[in-house]
PDB file of C-alpha atoms in Angstrom:
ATOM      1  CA  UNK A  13       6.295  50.124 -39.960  1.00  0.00           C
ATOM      2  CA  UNK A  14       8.035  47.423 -40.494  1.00  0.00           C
ATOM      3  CA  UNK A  15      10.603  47.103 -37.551  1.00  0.00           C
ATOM      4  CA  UNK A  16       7.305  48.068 -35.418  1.00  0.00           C
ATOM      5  CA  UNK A  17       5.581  44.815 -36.940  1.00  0.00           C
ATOM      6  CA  UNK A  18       8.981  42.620 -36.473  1.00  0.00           C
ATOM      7  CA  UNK A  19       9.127  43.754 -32.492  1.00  0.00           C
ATOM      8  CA  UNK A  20       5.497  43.414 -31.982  1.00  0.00           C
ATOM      9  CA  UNK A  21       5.474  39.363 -33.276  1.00  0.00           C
ATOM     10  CA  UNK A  22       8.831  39.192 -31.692  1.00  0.00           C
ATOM     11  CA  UNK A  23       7.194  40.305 -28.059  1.00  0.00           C
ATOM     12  CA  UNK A  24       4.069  38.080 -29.085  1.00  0.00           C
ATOM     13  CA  UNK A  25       6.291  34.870 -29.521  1.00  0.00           C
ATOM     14  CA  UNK A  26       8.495  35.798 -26.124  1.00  0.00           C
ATOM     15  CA  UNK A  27       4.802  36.353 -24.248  1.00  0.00           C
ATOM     16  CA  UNK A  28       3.749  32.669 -26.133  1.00  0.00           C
ATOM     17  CA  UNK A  29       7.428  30.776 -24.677  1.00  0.00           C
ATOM     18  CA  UNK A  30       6.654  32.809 -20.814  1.00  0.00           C
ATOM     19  CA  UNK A  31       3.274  31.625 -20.663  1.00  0.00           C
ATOM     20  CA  UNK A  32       4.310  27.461 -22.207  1.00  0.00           C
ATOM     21  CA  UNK A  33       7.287  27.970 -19.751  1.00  0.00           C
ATOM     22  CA  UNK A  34       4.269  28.973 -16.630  1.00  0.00           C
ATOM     23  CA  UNK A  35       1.863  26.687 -17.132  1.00  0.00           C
ATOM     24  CA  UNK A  36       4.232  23.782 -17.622  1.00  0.00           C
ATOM     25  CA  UNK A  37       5.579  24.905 -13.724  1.00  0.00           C
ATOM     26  CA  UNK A  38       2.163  25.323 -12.235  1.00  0.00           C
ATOM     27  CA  UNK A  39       1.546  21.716 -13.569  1.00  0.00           C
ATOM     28  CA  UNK A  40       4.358  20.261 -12.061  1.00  0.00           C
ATOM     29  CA  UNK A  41       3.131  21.872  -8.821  1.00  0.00           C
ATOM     30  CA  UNK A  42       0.287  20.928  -8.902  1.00  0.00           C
ATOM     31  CA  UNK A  43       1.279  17.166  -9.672  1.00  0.00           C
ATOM     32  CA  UNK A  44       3.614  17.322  -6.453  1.00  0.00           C
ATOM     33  CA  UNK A  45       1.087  18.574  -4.231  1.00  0.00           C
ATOM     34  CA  UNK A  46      -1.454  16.026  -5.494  1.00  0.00           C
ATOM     35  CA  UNK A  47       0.921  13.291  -5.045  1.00  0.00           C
ATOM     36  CA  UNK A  48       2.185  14.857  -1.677  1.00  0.00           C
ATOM     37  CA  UNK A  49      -1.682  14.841  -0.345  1.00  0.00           C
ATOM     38  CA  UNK A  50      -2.510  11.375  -0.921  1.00  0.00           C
ATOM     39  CA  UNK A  51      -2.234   9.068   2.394  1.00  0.00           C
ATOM     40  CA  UNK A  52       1.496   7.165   2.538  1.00  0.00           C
ATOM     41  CA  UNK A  53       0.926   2.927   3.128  1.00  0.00           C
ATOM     42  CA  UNK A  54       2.416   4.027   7.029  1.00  0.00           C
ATOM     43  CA  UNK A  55      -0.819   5.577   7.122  1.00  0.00           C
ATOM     44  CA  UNK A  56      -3.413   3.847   5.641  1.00  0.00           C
ATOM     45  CA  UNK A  57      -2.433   0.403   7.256  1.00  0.00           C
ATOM     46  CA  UNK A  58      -3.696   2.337  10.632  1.00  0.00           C
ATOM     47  CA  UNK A  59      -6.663   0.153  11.974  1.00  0.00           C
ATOM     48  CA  UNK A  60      -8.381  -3.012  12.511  1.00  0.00           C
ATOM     49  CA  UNK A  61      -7.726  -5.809   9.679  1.00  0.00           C
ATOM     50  CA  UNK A  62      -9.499  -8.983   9.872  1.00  0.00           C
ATOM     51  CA  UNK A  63      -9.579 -11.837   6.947  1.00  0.00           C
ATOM     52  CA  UNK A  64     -12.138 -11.327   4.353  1.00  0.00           C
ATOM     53  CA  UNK A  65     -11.199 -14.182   1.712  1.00  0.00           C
ATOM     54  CA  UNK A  66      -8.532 -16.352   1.012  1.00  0.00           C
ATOM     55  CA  UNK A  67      -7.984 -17.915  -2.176  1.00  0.00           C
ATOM     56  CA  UNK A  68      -5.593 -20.957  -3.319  1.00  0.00           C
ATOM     57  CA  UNK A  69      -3.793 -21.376  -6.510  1.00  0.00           C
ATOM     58  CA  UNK A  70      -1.829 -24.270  -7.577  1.00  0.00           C
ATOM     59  CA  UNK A  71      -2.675 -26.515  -4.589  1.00  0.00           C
ATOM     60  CA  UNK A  72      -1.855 -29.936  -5.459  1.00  0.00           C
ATOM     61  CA  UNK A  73      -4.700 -32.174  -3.581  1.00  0.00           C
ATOM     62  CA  UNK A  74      -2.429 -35.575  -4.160  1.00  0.00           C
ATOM     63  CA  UNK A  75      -0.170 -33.606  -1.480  1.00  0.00           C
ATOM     64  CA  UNK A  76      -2.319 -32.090   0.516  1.00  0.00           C
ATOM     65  CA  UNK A  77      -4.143 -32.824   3.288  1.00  0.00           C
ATOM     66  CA  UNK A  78      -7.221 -31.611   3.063  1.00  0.00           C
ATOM     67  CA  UNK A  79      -8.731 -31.289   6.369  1.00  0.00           C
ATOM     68  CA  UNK A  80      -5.864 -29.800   7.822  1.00  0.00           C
ATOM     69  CA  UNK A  81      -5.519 -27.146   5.280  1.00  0.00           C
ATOM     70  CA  UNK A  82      -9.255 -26.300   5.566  1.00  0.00           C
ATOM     71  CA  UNK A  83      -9.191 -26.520   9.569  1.00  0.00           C
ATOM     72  CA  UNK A  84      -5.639 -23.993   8.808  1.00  0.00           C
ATOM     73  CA  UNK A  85      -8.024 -21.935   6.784  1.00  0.00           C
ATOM     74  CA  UNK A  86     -10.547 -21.823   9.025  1.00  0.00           C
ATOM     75  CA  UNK A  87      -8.169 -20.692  11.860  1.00  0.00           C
ATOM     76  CA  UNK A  88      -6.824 -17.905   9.769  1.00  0.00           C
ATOM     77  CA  UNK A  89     -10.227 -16.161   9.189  1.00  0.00           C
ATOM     78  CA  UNK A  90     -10.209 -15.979  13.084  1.00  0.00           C
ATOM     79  CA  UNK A  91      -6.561 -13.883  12.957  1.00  0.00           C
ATOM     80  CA  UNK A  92      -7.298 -10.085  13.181  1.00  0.00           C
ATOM     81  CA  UNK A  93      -5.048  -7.414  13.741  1.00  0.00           C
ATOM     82  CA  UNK A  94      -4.871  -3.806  15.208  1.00  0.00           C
ATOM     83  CA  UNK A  95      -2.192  -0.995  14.056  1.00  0.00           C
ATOM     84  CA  UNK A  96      -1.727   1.637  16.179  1.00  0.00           C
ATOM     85  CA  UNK A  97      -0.303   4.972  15.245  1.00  0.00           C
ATOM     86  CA  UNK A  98       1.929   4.583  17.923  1.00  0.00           C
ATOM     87  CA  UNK A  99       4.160   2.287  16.441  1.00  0.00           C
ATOM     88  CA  UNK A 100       2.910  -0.985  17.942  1.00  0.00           C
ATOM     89  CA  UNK A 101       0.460  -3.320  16.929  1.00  0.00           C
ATOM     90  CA  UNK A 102      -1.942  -6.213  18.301  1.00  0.00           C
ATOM     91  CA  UNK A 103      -1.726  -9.941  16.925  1.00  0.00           C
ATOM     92  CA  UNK A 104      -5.098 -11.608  18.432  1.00  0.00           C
ATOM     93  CA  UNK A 105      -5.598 -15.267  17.577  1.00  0.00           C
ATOM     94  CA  UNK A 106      -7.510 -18.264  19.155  1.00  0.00           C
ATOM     95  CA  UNK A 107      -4.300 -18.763  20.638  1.00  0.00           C
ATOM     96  CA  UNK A 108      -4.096 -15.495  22.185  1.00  0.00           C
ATOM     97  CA  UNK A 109      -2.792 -11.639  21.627  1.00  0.00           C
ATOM     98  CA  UNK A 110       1.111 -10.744  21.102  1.00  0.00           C
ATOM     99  CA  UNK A 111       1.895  -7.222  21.019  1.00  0.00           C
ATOM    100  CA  UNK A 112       4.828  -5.913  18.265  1.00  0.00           C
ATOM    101  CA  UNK A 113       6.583  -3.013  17.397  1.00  0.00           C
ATOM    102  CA  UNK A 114       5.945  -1.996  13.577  1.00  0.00           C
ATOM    103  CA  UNK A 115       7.486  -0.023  10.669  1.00  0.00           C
ATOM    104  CA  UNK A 116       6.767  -0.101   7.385  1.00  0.00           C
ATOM    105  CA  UNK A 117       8.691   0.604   4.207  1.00  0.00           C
ATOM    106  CA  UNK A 118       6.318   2.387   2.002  1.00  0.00           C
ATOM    107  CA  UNK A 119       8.467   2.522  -1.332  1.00  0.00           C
ATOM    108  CA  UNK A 120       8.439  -1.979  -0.485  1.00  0.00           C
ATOM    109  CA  UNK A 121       5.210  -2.029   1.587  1.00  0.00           C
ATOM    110  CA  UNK A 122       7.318  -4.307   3.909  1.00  0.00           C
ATOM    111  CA  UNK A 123       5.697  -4.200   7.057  1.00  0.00           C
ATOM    112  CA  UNK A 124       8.588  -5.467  10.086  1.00  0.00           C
ATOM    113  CA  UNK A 125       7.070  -6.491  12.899  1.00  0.00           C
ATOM    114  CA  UNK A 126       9.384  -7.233  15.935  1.00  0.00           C
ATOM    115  CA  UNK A 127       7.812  -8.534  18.744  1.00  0.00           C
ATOM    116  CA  UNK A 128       8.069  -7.403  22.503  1.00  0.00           C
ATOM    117  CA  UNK A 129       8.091 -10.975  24.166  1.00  0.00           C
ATOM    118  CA  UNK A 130      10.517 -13.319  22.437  1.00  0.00           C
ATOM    119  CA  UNK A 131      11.989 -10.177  19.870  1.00  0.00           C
ATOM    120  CA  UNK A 132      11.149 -11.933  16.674  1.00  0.00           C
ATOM    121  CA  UNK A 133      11.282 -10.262  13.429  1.00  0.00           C
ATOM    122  CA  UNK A 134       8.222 -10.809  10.557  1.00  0.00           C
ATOM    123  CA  UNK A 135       8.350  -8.842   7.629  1.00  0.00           C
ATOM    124  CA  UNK A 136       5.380  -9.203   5.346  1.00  0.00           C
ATOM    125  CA  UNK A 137       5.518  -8.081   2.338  1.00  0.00           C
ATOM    126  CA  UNK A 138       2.018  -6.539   1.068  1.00  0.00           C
ATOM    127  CA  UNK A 139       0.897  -6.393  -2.814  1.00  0.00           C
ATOM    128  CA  UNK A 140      -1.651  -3.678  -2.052  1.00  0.00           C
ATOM    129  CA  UNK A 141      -2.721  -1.277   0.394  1.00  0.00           C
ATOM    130  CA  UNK A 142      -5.874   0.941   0.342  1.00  0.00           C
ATOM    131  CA  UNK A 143      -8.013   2.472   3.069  1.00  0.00           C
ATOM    132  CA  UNK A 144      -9.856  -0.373   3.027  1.00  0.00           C
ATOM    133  CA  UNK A 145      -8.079  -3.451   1.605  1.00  0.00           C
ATOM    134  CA  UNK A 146      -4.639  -5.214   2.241  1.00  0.00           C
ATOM    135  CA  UNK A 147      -3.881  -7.845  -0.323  1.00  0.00           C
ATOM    136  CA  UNK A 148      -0.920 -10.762   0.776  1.00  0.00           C
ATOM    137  CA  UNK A 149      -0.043 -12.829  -1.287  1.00  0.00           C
ATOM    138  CA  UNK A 150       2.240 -15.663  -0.239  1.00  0.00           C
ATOM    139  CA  UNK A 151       4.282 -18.697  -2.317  1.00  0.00           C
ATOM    140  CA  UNK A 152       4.730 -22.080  -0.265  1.00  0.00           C
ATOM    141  CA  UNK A 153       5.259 -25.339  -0.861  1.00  0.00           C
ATOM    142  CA  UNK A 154       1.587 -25.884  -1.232  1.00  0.00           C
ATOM    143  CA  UNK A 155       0.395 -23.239  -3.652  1.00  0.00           C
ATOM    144  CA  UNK A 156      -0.065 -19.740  -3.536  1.00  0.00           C
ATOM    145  CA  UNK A 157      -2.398 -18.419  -1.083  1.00  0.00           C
ATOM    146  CA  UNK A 158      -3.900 -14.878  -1.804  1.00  0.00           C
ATOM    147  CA  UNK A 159      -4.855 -13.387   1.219  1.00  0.00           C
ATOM    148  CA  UNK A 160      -7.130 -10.149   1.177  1.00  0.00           C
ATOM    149  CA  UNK A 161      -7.587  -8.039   4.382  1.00  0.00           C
ATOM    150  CA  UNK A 162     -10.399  -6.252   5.412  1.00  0.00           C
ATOM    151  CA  UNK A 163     -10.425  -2.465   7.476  1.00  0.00           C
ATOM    152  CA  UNK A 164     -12.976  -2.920  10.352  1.00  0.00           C
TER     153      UNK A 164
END
């Protein structure tokens, strides 16, 4: 009876390590096929973005023209843009539309944007990026400007 009772808690503790041992890979599955599901920035970036609010930090008014920077402002709200799944992209402003060709690093959420008339390179460099937002946020001389995108 006794090397019965030794081999049956022997089997119980092997069953107790095979079981630990399964659900700790089904969780790890599951994780990566979560993670795996949810949209890459290449993806969500798809659409029409147009200026919701800017804000300013550290803008020194001694230095600063005023009017200009609000009449800049102002101009900015008017900027929307269109990203097409086809790897090109729509700049329309009161000055008029440029079309680019776009990639974006998702790991840096650099967006490079080389454009087809005069090949000039942009990269932006996004904070965030939902299905619905794009946050910029940009250091100049003049303060920081936090620029937050809207999906139309």
């Amino acid at each position: 009876m006794t090397n019965s009772y030794y081999f049956y808690h022997s089997k119980q503790k092997t069953m107790k390590k095979n079981l630990t041992a399964l659900f700790v890979i089904v969780a790890a599955m599951m994780t990566i096929a979560i993670s795996c599901m949810r949209p890459q920035p290449d993806e969500l970036i798809i659409g029409t973005w147009k200026v919701d609010t800017i804000i300013m930090d550290g803008v020194d008014t001694s230095k600063v023209d005023l009017m200009q920077l609000g009449k800049a402002l102002q101009m900015q709200k008017q900027v929307y843009f269109v990203v097409n799944e086809s790897g090109q992209m729509d700049l329309i402003s009161p000055f008029g539309a440029k079309t680019a060709d776009w990639t974006m690093d998702n790991d840096s959420l650099i967006l490079t944007a080389t454009f087809i008339d005069n090949k000039q390179v942009s990269k932006i460099q996004f904070d965030e990026i939902t299905d619905t937002d794009l946050i910029l946020v940009e250091e100049s001389v003049n303060g920081t400007f936090t620029t937050k995108y809207k999906k139309q």
